[in-house]
mmCIF file of C-alpha atoms in Angstrom:
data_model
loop_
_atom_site.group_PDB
_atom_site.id
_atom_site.type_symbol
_atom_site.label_atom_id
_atom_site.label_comp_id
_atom_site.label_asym_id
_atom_site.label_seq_id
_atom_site.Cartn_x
_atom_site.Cartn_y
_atom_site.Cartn_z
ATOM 1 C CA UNK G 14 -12.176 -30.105 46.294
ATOM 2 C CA UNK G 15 -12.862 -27.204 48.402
ATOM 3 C CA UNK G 16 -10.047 -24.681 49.330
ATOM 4 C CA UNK G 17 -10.415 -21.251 51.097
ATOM 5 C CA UNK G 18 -11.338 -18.282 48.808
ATOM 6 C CA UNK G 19 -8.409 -15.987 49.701
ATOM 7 C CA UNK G 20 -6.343 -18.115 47.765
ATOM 8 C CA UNK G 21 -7.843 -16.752 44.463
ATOM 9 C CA UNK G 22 -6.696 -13.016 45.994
ATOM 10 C CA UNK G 23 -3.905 -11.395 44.384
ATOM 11 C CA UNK G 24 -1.688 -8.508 46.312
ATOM 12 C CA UNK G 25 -0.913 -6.066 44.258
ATOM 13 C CA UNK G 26 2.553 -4.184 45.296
ATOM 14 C CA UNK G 27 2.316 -1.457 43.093
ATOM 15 C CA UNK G 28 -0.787 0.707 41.632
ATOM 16 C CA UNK G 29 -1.274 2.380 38.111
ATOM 17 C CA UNK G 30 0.213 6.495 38.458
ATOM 18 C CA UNK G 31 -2.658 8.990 37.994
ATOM 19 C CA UNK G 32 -0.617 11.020 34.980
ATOM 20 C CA UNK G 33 1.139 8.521 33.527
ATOM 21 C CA UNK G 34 4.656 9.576 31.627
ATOM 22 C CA UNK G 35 5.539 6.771 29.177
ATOM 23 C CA UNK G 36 8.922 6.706 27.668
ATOM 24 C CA UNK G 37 7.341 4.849 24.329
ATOM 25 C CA UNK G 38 5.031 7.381 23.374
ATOM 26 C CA UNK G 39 4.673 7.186 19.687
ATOM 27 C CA UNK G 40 1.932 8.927 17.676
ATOM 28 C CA UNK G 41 2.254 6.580 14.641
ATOM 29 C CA UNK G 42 3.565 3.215 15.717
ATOM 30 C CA UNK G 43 5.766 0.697 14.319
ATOM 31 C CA UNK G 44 5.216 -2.901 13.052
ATOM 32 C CA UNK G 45 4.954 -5.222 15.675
ATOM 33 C CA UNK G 46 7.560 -8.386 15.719
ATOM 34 C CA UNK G 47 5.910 -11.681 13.478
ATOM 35 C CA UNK G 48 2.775 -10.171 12.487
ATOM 36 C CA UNK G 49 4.044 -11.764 8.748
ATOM 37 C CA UNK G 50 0.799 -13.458 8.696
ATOM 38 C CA UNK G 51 -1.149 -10.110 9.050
ATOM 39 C CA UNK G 52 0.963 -8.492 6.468
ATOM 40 C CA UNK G 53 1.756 -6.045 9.012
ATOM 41 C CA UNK G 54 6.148 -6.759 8.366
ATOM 42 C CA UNK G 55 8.915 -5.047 9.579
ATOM 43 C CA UNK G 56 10.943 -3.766 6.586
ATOM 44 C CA UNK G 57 13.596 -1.354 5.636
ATOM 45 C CA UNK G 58 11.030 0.638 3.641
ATOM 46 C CA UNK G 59 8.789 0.906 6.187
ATOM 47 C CA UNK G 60 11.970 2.236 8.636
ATOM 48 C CA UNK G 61 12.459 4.592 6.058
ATOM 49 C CA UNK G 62 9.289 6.213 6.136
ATOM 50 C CA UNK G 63 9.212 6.524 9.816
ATOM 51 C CA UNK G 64 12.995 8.176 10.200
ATOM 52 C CA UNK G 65 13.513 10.134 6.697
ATOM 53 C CA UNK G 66 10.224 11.846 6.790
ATOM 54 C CA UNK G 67 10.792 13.225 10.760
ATOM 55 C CA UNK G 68 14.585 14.113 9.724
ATOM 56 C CA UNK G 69 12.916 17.589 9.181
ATOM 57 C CA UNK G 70 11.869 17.816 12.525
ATOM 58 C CA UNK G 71 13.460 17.545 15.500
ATOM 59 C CA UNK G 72 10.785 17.186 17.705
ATOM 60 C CA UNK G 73 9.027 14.612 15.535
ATOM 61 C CA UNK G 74 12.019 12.341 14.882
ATOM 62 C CA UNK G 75 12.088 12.113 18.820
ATOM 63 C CA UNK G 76 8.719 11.275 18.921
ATOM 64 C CA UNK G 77 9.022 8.287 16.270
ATOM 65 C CA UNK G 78 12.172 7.066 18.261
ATOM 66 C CA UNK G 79 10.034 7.018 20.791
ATOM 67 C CA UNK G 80 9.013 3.067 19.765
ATOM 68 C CA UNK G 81 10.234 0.490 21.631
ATOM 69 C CA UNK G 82 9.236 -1.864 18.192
ATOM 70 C CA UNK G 83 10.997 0.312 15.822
ATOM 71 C CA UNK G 84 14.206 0.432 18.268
ATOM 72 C CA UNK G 85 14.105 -3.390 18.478
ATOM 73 C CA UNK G 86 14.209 -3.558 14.981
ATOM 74 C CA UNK G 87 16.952 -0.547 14.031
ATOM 75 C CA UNK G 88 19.079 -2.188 16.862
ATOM 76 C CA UNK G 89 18.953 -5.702 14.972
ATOM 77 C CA UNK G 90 20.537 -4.005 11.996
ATOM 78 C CA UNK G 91 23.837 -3.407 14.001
ATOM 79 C CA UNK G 92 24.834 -0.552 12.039
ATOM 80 C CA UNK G 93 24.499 1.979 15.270
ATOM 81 C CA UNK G 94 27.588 2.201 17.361
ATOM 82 C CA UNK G 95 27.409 2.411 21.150
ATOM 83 C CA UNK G 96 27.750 6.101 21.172
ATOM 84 C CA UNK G 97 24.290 6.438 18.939
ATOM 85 C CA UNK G 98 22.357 3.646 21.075
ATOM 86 C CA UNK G 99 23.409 5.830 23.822
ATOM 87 C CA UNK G 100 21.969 9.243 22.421
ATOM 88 C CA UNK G 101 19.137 7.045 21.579
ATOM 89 C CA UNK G 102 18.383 6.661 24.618
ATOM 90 C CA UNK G 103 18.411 9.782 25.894
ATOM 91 C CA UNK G 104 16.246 10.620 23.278
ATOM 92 C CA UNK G 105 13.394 8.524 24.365
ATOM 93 C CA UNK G 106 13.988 8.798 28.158
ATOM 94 C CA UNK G 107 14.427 12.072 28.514
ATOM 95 C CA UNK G 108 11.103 13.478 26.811
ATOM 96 C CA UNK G 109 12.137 17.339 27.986
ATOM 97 C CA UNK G 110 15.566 17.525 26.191
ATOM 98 C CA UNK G 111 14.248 14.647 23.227
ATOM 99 C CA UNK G 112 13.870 17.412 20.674
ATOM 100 C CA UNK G 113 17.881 18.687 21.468
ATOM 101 C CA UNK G 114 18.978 15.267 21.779
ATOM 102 C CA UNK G 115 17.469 14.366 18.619
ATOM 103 C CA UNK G 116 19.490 17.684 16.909
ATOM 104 C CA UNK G 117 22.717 15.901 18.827
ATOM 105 C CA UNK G 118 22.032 12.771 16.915
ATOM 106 C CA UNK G 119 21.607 13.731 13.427
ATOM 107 C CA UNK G 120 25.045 15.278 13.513
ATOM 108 C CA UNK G 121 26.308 11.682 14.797
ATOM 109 C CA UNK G 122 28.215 9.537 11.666
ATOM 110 C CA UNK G 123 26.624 6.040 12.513
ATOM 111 C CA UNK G 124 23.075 7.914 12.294
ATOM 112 C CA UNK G 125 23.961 9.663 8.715
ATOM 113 C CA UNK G 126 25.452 5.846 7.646
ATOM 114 C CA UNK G 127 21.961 4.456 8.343
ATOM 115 C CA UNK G 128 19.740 7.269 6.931
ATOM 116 C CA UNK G 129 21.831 7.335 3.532
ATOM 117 C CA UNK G 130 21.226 3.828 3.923
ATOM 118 C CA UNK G 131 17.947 3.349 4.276
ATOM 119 C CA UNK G 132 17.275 5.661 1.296
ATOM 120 C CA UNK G 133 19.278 3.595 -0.894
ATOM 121 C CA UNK G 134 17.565 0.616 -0.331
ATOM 122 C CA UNK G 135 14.119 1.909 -0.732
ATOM 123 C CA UNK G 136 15.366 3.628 -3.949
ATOM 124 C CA UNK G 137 16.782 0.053 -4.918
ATOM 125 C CA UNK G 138 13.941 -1.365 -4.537
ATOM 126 C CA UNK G 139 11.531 0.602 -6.731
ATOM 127 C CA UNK G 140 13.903 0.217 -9.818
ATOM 128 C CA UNK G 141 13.804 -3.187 -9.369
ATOM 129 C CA UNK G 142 10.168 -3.307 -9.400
ATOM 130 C CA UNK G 143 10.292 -1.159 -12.502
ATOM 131 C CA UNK G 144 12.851 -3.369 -14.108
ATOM 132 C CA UNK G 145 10.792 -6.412 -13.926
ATOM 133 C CA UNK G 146 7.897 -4.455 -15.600
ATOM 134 C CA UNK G 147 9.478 -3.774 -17.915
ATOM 135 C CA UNK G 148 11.482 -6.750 -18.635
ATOM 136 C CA UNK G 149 8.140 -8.816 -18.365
ATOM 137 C CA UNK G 150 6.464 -6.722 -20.937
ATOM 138 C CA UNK G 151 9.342 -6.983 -23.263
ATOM 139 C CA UNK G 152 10.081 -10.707 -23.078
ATOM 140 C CA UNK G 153 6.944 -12.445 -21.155
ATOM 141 C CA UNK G 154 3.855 -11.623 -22.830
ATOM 142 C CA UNK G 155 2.262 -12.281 -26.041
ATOM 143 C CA UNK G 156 1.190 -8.982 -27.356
ATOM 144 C CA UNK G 157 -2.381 -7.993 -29.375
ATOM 145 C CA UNK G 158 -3.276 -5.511 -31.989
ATOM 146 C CA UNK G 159 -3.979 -2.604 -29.527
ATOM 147 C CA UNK G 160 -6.337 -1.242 -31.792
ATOM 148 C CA UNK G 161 -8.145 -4.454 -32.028
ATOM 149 C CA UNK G 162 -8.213 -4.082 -27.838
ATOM 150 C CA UNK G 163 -9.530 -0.555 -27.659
ATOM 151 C CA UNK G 164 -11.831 -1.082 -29.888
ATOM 152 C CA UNK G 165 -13.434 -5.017 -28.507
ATOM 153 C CA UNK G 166 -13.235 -3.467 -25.298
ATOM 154 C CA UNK G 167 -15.760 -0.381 -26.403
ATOM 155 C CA UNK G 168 -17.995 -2.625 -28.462
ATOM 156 C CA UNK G 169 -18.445 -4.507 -24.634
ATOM 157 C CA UNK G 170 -19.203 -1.007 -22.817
ATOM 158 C CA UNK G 171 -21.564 -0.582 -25.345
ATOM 159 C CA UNK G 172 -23.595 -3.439 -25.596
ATOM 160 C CA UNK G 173 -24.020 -3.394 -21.750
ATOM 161 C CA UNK G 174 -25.340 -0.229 -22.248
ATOM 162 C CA UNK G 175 -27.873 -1.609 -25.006
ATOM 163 C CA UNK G 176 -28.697 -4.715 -22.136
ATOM 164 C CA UNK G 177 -29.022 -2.801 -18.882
ATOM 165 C CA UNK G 178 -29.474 1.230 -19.820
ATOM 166 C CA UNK G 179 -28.177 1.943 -16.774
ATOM 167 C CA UNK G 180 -25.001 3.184 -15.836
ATOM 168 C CA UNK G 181 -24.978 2.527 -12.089
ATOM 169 C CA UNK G 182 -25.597 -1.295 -13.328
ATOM 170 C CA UNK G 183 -23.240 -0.762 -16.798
ATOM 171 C CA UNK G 184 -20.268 0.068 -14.012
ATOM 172 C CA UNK G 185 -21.251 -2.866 -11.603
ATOM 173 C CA UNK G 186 -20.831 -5.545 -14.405
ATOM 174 C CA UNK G 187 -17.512 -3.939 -15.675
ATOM 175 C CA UNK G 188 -16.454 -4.548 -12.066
ATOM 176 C CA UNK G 189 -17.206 -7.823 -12.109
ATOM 177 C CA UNK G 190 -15.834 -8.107 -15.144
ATOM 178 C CA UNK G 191 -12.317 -7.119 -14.266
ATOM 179 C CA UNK G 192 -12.283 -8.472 -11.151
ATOM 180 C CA UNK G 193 -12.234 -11.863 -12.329
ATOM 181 C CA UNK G 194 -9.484 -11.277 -15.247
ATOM 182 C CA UNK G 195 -7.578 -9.585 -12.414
ATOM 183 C CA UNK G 196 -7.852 -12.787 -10.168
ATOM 184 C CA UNK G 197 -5.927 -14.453 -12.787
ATOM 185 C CA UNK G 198 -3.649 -11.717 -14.044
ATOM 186 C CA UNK G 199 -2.186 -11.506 -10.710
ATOM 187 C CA UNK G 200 -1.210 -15.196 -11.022
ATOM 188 C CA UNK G 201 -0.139 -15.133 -14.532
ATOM 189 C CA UNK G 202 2.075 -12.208 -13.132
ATOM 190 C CA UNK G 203 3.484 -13.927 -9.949
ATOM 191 C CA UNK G 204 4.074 -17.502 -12.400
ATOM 192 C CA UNK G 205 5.961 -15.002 -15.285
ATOM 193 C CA UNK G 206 8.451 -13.005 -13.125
ATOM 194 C CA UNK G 207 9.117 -15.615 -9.766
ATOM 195 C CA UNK G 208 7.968 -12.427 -7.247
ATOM 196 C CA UNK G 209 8.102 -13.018 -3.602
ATOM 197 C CA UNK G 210 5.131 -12.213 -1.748
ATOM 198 C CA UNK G 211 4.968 -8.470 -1.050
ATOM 199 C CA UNK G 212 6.185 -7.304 2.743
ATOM 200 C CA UNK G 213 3.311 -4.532 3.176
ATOM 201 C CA UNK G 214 0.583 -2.860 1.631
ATOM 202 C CA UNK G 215 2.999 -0.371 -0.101
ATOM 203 C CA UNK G 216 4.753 -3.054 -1.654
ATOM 204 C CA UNK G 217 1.783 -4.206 -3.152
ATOM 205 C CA UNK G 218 0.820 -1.304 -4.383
ATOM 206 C CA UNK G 219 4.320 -0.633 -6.165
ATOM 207 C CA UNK G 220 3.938 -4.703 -7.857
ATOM 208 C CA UNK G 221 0.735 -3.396 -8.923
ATOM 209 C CA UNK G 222 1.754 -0.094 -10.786
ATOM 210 C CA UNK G 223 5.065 -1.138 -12.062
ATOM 211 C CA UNK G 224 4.874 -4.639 -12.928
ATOM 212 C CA UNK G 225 0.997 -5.332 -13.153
ATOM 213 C CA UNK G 226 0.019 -2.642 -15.068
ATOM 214 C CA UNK G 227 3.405 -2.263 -16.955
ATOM 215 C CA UNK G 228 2.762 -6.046 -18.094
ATOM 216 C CA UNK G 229 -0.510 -6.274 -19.321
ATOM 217 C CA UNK G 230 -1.277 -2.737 -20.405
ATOM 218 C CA UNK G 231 1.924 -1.411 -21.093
ATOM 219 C CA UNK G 232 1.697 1.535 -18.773
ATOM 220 C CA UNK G 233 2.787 2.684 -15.289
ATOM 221 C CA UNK G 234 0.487 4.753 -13.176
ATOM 222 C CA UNK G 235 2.110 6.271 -9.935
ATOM 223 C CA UNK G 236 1.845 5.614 -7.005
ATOM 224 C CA UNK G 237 0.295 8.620 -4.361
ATOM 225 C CA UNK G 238 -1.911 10.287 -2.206
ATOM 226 C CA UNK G 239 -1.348 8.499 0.797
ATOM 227 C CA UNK G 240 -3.666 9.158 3.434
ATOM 228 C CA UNK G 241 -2.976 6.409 5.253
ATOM 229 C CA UNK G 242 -0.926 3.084 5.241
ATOM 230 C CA UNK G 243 -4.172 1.467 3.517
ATOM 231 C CA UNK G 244 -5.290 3.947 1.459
ATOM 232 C CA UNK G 245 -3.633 5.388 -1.900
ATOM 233 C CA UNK G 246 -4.419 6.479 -5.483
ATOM 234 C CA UNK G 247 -3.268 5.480 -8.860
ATOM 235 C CA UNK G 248 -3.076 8.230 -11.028
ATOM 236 C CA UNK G 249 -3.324 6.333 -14.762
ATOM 237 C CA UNK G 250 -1.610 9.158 -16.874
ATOM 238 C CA UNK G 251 -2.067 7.156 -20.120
ATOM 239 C CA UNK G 252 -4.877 5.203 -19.954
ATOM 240 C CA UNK G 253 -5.071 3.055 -23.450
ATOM 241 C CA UNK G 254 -9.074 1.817 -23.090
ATOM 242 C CA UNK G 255 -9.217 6.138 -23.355
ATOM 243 C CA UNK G 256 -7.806 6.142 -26.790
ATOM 244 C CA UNK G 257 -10.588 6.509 -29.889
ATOM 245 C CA UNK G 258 -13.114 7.243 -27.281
ATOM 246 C CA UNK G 259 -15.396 10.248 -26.449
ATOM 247 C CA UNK G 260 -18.309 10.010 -24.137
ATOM 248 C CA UNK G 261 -21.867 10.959 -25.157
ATOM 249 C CA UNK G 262 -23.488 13.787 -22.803
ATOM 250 C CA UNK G 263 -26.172 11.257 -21.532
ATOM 251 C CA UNK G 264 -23.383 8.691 -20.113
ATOM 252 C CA UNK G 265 -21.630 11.783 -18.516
ATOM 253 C CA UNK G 266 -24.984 12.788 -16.510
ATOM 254 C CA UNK G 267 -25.365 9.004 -15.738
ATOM 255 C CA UNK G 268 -22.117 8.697 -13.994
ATOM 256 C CA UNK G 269 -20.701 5.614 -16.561
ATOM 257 C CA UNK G 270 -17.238 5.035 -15.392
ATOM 258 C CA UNK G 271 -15.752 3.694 -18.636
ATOM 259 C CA UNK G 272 -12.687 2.186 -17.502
ATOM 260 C CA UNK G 273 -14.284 0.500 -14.481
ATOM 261 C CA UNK G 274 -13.385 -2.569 -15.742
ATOM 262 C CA UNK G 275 -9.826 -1.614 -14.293
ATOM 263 C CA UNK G 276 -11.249 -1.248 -10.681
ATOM 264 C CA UNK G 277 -12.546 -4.662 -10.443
ATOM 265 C CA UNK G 278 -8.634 -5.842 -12.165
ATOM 266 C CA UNK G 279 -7.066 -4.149 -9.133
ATOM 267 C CA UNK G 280 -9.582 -5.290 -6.752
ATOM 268 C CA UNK G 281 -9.708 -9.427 -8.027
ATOM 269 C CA UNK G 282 -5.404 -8.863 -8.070
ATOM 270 C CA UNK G 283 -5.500 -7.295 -4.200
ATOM 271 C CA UNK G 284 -7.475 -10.484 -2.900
ATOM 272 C CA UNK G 285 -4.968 -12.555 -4.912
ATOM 273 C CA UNK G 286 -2.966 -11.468 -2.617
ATOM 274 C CA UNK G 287 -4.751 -11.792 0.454
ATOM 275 C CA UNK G 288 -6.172 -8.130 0.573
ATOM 276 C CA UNK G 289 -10.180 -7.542 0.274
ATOM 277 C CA UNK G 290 -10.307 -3.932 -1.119
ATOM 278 C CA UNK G 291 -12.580 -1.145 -2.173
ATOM 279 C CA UNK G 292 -11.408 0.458 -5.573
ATOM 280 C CA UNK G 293 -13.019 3.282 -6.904
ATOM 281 C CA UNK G 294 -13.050 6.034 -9.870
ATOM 282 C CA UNK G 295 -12.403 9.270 -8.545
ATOM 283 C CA UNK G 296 -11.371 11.131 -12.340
ATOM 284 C CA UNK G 297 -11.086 10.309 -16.071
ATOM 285 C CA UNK G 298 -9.884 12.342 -18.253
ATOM 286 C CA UNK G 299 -13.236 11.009 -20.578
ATOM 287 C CA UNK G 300 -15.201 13.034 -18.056
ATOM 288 C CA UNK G 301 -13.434 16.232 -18.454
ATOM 289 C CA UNK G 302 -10.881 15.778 -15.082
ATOM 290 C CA UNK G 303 -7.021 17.020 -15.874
ATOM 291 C CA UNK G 304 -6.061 13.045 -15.002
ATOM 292 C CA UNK G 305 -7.223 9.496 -14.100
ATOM 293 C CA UNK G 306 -7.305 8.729 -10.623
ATOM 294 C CA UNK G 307 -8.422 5.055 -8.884
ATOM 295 C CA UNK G 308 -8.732 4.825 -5.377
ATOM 296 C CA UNK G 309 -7.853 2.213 -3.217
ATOM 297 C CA UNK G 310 -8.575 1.211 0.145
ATOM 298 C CA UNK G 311 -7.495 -1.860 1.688
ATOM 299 C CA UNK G 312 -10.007 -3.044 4.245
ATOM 300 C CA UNK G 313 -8.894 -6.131 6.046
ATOM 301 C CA UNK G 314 -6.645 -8.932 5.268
ATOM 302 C CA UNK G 315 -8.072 -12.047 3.996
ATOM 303 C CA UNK G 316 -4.524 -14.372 4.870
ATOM 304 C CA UNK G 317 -5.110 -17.630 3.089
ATOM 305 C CA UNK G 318 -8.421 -17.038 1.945
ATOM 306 C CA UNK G 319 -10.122 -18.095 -0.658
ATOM 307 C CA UNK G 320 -11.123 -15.248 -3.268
ATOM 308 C CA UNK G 321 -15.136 -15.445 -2.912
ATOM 309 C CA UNK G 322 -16.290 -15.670 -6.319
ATOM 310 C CA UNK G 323 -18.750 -13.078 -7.913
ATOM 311 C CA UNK G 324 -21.899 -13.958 -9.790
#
């Protein structure tokens, strides 16, 4: 049917301010309510970051209050009274005084209550992660001669050497290589200690460190060098495929990455977990560095995905 054309007009009452003044102004913004499927989760640990590392700053504690997601979800906790919602919201509508008003609240009780919360629970956390590594290392495992280990696990770098005499391609099949043993180390570790699935990329990379690596190699590297929320290192202090092992000056010029079978672990574990990652050597003690460093970048979410299988 036919129907007159201003009926697809709209009036609009109000227009769009030339210098706009937004109350939620936040630099570095919050999780967003049920993103669960994006792994982007609201968590206590992830509130802690946010408030504890701006209680330095006055000015930047305003600014991460500033967040109309991360008020929703520090509101929901109820453990604010009415007199800190209130200075709250001062602090985010009033963006000349915010810095003050922000000095006003840290002095408040109810504010102190949830910051000394907030790093209990994230400290809570961690040693329980650490508790399960250990505990599944001690009790859920079947342990090997580590000797035997080392030394299987050189006679492999070195008869890809002998087959490809090329490092570039020597360090492309140990990737492989680990990324399919990690594929089903992560499930051997999520069937032996009954973990949930992890709230955010930080989470995963503490189950990694302190239960993954605790597990199966009997060490814990740490956790650091955040430069973003999907980007981090693992610095392997005592790496045991090291031990009994020296590189020759040729595989040093060549770039062979020894322990690159430990990338591709990481990397088959991360899509386990619906992650597709990039995981890199950046030092090795074999090459002369002071530690052992793996990068990791996470690069998208793969939710419910399929692992795609390397050749």
């Amino acid at each position: 049917p036919a129907f007159p054309i201003e009926y697809l007009l709209v009036t609009l009452t109000h227009g769009f301010p030339l210098e706009p003044h937004p109350a939620f102004r936040a630099t570095e913004p919050f999780a967003v309510e049920n993103r669960e499927h994006l792994h982007n989760v609201q968590t206590l640990g992830a509130l802690k970051r946010q408030i504890v590392g701006a209680l330095d700053n006055s000015e930047r504690l305003a600014l991460v209050l500033a967040d109309f997601h991360l008020l929703v979800y520090m509101f929901g906790l109820n453990l604010l009274g009415a007199e800190e919602v209130a200075m709250i919201g001062r602090v985010v509508s009033e963006p000349m005084e915010a810095a003050q008003r922000a000095e006003e609240l840290m002095a408040m009780s109810g504010w102190q209550t949830l910051v000394l919360m907030l790093r209990e629970a994230a400290d809570t956390m961690a040693k329980q992660y650490k508790t399960i590594g250990d505990e599944a290392w001690k009790n859920s495992v079947e342990k090997v001669n580590a000797e035997l280990f080392i030394f299987t696990y050189g006679s492999l770098v070195v008869q890809l050497l002998r087959d490809h005499e090329d490092c570039t391609a020597v360090n492309q099949q140990l990737d492989k290589l680990g990324y399919n043993i990690g594929v089903r180390l992560a499930d051997d570790m999520f069937a032996r200690t009954s973990l949930d699935r992890c709230s955010d990329i930080r989470a995963t990379a503490d189950v990694i460190a302190k239960i993954g690596f605790r597990m199966f190699l009997n060490t814990t590297p740490t956790v650091s060098l955040w430069t973003s929320d999907n980007e981090f290192s693992l610095l392997v202090e005592d790496n045991p495929l090291n031990d009994f092992c020296e590189l020759p000056p040729r595989a040093l010029g060549d770039g062979l990455w020894y322990s690159n079978v430990l990338c591709g672990v990481v990397r088959g574990a991360l899509e386990m977990m619906h992650m597709q990652a990039r995981v890199w050597f950046v030092r090795d003690v074999l090459r002369g560095d002071d530690t052992t460093e793996i990068r990791v970048r996470v690069e998208r979410m793969l939710d419910e995905e399929v692992p795609a299988a390397d050749e």
